[in-house]
GROMACS .gro file of C-alpha atoms in nm:
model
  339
    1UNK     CA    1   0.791  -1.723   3.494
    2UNK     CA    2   1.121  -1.752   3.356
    3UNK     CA    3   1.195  -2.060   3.583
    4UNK     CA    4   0.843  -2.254   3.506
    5UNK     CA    5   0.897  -2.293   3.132
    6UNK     CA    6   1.138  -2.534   2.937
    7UNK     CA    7   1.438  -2.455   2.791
    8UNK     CA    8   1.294  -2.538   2.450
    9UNK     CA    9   0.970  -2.310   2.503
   10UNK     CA   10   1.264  -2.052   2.657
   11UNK     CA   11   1.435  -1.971   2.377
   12UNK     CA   12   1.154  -1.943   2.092
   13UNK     CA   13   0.969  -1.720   2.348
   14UNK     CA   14   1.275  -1.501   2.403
   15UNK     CA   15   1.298  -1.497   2.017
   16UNK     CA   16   0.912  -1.393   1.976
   17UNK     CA   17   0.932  -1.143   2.237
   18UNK     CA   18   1.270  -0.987   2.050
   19UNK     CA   19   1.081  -0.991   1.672
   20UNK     CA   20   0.757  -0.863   1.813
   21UNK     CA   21   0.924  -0.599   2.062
   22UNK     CA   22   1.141  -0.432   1.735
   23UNK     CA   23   0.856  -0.440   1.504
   24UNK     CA   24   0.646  -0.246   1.705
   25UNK     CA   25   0.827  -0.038   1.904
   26UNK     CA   26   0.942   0.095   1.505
   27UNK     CA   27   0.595   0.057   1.432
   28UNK     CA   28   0.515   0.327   1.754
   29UNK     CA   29   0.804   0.532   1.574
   30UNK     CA   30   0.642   0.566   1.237
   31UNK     CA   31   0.759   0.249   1.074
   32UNK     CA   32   0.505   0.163   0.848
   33UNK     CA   33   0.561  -0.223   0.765
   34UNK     CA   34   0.298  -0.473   0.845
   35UNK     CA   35   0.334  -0.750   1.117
   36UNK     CA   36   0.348  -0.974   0.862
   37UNK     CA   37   0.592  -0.855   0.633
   38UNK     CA   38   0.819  -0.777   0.930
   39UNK     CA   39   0.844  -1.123   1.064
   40UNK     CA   40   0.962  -1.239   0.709
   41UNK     CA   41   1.211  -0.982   0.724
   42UNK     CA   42   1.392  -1.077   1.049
   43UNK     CA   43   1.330  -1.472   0.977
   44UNK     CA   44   1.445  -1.431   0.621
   45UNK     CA   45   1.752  -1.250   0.734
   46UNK     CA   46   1.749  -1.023   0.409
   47UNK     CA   47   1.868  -0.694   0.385
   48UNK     CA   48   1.562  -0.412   0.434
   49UNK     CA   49   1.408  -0.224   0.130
   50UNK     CA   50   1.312   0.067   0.261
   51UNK     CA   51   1.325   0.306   0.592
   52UNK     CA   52   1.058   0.124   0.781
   53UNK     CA   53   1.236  -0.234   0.738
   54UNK     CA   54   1.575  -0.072   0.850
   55UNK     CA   55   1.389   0.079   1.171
   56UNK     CA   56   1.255  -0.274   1.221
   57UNK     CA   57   1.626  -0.474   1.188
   58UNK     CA   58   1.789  -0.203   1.395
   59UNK     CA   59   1.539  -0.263   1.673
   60UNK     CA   60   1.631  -0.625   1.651
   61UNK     CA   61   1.963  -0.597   1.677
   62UNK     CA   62   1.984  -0.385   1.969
   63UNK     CA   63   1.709  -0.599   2.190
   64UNK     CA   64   1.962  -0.900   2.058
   65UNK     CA   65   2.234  -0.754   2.192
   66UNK     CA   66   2.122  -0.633   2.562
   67UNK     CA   67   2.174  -0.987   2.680
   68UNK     CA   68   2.575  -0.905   2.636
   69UNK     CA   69   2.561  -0.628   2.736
   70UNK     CA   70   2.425  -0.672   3.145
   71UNK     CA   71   2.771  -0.654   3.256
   72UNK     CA   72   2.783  -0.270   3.121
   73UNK     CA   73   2.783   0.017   3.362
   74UNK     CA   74   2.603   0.295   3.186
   75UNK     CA   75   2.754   0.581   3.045
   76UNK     CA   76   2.674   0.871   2.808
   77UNK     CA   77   2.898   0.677   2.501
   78UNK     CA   78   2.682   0.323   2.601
   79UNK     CA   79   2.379   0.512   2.560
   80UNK     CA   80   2.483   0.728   2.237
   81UNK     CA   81   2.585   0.344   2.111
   82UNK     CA   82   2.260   0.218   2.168
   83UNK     CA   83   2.111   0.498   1.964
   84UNK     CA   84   2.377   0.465   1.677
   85UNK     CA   85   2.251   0.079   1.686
   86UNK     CA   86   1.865   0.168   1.703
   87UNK     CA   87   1.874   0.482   1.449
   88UNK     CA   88   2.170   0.372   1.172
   89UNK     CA   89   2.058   0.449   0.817
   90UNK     CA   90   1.703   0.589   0.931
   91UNK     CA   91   1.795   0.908   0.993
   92UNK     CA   92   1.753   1.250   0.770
   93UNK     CA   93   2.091   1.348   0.902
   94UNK     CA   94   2.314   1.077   0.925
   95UNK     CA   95   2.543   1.262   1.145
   96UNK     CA   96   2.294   1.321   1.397
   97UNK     CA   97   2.322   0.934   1.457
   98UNK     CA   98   2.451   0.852   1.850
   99UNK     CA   99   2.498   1.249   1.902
  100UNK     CA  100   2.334   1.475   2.135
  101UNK     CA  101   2.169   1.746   1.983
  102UNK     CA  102   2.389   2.101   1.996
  103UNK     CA  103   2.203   2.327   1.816
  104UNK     CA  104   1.911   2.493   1.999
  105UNK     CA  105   1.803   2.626   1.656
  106UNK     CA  106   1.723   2.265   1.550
  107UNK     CA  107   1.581   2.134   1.919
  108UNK     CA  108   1.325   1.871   1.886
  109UNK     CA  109   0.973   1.986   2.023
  110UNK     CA  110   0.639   1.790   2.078
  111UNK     CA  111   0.300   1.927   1.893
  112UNK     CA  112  -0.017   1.929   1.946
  113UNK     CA  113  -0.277   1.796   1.706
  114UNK     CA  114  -0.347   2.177   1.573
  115UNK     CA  115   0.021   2.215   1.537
  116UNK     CA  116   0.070   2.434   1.892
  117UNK     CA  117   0.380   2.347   2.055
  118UNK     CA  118   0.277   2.164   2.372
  119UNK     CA  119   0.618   2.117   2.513
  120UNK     CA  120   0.997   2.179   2.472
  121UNK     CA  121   1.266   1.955   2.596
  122UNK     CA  122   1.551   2.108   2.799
  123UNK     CA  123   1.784   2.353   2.678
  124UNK     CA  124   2.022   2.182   2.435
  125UNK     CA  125   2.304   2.276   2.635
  126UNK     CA  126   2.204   2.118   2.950
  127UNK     CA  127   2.182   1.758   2.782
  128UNK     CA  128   2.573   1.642   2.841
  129UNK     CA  129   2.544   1.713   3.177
  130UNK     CA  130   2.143   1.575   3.201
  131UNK     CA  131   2.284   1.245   3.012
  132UNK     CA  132   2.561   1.245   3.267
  133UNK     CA  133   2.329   1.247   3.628
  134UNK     CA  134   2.111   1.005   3.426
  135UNK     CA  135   2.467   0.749   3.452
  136UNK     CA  136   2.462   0.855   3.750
  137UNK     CA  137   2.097   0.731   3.868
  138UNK     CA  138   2.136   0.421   3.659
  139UNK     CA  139   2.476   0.363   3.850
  140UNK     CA  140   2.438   0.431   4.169
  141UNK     CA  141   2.263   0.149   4.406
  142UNK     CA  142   2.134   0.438   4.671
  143UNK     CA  143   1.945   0.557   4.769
  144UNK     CA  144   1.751   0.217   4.670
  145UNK     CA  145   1.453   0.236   4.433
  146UNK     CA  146   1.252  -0.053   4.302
  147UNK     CA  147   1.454  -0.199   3.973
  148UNK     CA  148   1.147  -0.180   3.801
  149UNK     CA  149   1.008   0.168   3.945
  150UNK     CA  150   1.405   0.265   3.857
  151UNK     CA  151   1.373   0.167   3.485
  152UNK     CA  152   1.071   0.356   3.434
  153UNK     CA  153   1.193   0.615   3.577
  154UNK     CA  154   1.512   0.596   3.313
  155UNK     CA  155   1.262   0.523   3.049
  156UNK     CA  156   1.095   0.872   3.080
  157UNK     CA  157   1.330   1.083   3.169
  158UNK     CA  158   1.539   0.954   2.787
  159UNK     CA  159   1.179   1.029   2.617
  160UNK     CA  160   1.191   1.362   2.906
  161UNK     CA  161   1.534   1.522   2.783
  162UNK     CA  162   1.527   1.433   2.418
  163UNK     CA  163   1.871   1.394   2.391
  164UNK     CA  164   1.858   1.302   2.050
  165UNK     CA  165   1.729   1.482   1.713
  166UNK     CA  166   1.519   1.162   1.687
  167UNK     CA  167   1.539   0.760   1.806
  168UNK     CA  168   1.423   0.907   2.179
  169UNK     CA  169   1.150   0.640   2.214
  170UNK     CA  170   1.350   0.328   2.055
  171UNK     CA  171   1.640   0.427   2.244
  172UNK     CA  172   1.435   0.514   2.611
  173UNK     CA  173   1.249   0.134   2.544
  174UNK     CA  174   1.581  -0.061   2.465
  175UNK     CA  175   1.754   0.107   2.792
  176UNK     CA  176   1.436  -0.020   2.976
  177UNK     CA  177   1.488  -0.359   2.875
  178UNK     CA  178   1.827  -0.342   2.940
  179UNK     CA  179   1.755  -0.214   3.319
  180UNK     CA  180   1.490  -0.506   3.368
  181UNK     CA  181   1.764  -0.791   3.260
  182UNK     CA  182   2.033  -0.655   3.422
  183UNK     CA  183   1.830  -0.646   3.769
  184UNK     CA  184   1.743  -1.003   3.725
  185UNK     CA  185   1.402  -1.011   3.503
  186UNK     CA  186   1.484  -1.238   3.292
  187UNK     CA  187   1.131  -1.294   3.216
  188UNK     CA  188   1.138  -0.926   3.036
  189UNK     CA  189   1.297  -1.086   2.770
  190UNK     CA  190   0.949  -1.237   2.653
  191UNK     CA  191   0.712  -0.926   2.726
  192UNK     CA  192   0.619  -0.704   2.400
  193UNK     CA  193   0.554  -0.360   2.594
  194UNK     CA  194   0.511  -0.151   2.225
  195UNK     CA  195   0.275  -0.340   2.133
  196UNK     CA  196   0.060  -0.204   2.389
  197UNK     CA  197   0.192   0.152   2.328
  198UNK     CA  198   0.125   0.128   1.998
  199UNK     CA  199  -0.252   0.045   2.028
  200UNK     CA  200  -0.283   0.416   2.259
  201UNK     CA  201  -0.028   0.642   2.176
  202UNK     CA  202  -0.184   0.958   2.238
  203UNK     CA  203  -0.196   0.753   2.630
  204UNK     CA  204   0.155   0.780   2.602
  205UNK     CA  205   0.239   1.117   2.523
  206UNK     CA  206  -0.061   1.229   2.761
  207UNK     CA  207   0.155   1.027   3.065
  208UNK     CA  208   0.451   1.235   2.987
  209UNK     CA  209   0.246   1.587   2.931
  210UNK     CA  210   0.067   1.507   3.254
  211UNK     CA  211   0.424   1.460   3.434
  212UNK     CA  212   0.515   1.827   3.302
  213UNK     CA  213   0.185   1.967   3.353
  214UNK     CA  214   0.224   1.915   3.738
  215UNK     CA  215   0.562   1.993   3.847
  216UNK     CA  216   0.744   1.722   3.766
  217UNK     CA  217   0.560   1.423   3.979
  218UNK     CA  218   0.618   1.091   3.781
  219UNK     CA  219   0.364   0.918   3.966
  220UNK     CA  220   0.121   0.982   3.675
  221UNK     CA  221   0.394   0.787   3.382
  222UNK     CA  222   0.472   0.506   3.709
  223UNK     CA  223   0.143   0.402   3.669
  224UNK     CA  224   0.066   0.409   3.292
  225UNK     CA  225   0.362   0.203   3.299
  226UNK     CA  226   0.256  -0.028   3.556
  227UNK     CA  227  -0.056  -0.103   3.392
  228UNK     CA  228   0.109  -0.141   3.052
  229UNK     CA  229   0.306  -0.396   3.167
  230UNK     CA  230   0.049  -0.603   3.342
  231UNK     CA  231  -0.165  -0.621   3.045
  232UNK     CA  232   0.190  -0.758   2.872
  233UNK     CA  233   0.261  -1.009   3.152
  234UNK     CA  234  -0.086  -1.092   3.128
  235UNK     CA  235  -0.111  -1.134   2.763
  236UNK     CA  236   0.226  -1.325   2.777
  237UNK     CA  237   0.078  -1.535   3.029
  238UNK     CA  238  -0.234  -1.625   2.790
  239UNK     CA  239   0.025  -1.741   2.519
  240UNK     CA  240   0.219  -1.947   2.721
  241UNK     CA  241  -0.128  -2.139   2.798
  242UNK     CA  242  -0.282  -2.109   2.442
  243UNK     CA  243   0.073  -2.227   2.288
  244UNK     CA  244   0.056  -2.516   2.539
  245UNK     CA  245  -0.301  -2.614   2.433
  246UNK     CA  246  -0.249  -2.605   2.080
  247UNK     CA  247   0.074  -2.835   2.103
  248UNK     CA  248  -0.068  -3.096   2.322
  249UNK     CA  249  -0.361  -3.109   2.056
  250UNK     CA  250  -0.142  -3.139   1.755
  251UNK     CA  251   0.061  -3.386   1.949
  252UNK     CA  252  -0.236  -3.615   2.066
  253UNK     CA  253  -0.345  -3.561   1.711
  254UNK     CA  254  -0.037  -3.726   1.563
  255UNK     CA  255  -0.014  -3.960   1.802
  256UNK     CA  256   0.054  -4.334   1.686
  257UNK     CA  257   0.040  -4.169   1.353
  258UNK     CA  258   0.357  -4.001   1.324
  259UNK     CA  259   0.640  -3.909   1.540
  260UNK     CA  260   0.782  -3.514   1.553
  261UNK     CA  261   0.991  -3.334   1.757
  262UNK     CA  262   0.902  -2.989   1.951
  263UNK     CA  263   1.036  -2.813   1.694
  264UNK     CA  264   0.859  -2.974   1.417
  265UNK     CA  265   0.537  -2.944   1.559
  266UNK     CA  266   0.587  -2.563   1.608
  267UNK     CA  267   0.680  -2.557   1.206
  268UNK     CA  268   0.343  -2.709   1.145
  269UNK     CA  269   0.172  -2.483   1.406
  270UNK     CA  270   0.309  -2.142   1.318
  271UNK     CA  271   0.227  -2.272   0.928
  272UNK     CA  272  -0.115  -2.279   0.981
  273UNK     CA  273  -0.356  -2.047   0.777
  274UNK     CA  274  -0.021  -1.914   0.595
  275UNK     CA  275   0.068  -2.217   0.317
  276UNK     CA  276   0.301  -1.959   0.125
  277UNK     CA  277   0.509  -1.910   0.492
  278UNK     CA  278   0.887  -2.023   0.412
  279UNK     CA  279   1.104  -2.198   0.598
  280UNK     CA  280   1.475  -2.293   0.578
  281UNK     CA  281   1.758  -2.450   0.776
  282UNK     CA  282   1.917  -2.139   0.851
  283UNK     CA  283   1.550  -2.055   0.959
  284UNK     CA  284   1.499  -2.296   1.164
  285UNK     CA  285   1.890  -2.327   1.333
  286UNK     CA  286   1.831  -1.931   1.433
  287UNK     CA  287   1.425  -1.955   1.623
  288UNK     CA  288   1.515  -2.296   1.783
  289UNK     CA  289   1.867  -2.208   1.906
  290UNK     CA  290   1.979  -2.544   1.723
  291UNK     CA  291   2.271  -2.617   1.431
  292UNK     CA  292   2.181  -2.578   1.038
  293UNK     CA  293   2.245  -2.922   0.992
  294UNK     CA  294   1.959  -2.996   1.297
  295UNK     CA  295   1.747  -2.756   1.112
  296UNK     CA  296   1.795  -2.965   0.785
  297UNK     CA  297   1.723  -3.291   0.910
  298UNK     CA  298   1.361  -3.112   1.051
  299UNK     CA  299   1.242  -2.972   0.755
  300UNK     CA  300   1.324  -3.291   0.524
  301UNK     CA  301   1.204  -3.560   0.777
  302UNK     CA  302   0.853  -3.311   0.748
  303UNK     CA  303   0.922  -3.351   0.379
  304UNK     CA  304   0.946  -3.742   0.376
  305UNK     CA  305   0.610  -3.753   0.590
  306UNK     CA  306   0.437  -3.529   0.318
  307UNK     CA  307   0.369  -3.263   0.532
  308UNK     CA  308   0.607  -3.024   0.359
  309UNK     CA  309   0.681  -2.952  -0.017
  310UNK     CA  310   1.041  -2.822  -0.099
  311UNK     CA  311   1.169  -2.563  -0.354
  312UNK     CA  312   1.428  -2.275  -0.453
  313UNK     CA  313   1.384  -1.971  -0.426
  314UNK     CA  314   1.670  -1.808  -0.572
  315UNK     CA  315   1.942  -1.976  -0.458
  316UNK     CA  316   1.781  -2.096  -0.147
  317UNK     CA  317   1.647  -2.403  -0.061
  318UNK     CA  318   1.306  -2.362   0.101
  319UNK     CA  319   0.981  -2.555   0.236
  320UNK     CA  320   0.641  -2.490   0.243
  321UNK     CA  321   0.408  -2.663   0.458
  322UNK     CA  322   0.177  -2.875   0.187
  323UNK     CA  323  -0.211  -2.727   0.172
  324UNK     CA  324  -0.477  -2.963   0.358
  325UNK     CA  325  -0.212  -3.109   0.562
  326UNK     CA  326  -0.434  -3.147   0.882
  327UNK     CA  327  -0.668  -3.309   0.697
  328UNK     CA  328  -0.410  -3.571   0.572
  329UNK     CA  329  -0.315  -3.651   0.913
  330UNK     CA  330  -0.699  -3.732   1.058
  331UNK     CA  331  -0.663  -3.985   0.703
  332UNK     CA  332  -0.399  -4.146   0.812
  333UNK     CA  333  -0.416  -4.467   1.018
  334UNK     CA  334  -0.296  -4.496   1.356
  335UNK     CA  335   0.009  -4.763   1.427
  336UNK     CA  336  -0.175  -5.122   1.425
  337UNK     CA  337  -0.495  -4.994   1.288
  338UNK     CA  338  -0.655  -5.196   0.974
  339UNK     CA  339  -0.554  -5.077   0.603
   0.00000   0.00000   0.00000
């Protein structure tokens, strides 16, 4: 997959894939920011209002990072680092950030929808060492296992132990992730696997209960997981050929008429329905992988045709794309035509 798409469609998929992956894998956390709002955060690079938003841009910046991070062997401080990263400022104790839990008094513990406890974690005392034959797995090529089999396996066992007084599940996703591109899948970059999560997450707790209930045999969370991520490869795949469908229709639309770029005509596309959605240079420079001053130059050659209207907003320069613009471009005559 990774091999059958451009460079151009490349990068803004791996920079979908990133937004939509740390808004809802804080959204399967408790977050409670819309879609919406959450994508104006991270595009808008502003600083986060409130606990939610803060989930949301930590989740961001770890699944940014993971690309430099491939040639990292795995150790108990890379993995309490990727939890400081995921859990910064979000936590009721902000010394519990990137530590394992100590105090057995305090241990985390699942419950049930009447409040019964339905399952402790591991003695706190056991977790260095758990943490430590976790490395160890991660590590250690034998005996061989399936990379992707292997970073499921990873995946549960973080959610498993509960290292952590909370940030188990963003941490346990971003070390899957991490597993997948370091093995070579660099596909995994584009799949939203949360999103999924998050529409069934009783499913998800049930695959790790049902692990517990009967002795310990993972097959039951291998193949939740399995499924989960077909449905995401599947659901990527349907956006790759709905993103190609609507391009090729804007572009046979605006052909003779005008003449855009790839990234101009995804401006136009991902402004449709939304005439208030804001764009800027810096905007476009970060989704298209491209320099400020290329990012410029896109927004106010769209603002010469009439198909964007600029402003401020504080002390920002800003365009919105200009209401009824489809319907401007049907009115305008094709190169050569009368009038």
């Amino acid at each position: 997959m990774d091999t059958t798409i451009s460079a151009y469609q490349r990068h803004k998929f791996i920079y979908n894939g990133l937004t939509d992956e740390a808004i809802y894998s804080a959204q399967l956390e408790g977050a409670s920011t819309s879609r919406r709002v959450a994508r104006q955060l991270l595009e808008q690079n502003r600083e986060p209002r409130d606990l939610s938003e803060r989930m949301i841009v930590n989740n961001y910046l770890a699944m940014e990072n993971l690309q430099d991070l491939l040639g990292v062997k795995a150790t108990p401080d890379f993995i309490k680092e990727l939890h400081r990263t995921v859990t910064e400022g979000t936590l009721d104790i902000e010394s519990d950030v990137g530590k394992i839990q100590s105090d057995q008094g305090d241990r985390v513990k699942v419950f049930g929808d009447s409040e019964q406890i339905i399952y402790v974690p591991p003695p706190a005392r056991e977790l260095s060492a758990r943490m430590e034959a976790l490395c160890d797995f991660i590590n250690e090529p034998e005996p061989w296992m399936h990379p992707l089999l292997k970073a499921m396996v990873v995946h549960f066992m973080v959610g498993y132990d509960h290292y952590f007084a909370d940030g188990n599940g963003r941490t346990a996703r971003s070390l899957f992730y991490w597993m997948l591109l370091k093995a070579g899948f660099p596909a995994a970059r584009f799949l939203v696997v949360s999103a999924l999560l998050k529409e069934a997450p009783a499913q998800y707790a049930r695959a790790f209960l049902n692990v517990e209930y009967d002795g310990g045999d993972l097959t039951y969370f291998l193949i939740y997981q399995l499924k989960i991520l077909r449905r995401a490869v599947a659901q990527l795949e349907e956006y790759l050929a709905d993103d190609r469908r609507q391009a090729a229709a804007l572009k046979e639309g605006l052909k003779d008429r005008v003449e855009l770029n790839n990234r101009q005509i995804d401006i136009l596309l991902e402004s449709r329905g939304e005439p208030e959605r804001l764009w800027t240079a810096q905007m476009v420079a970060d989704r298209f992988r491209v320099s400020r001053p290329s990012g410029y130059s896109d927004l106010n050659s769209l603002e010469n045709m009439g198909l964007l209207r600029r402003g401020r907003e504080g002390r920002r320069v800003v365009w919105r794309v200009v209401s009824g613009w489809e319907d401007w471009l049907q009115s305008v005559p094709k190169n050569g035509a009368d009038g």
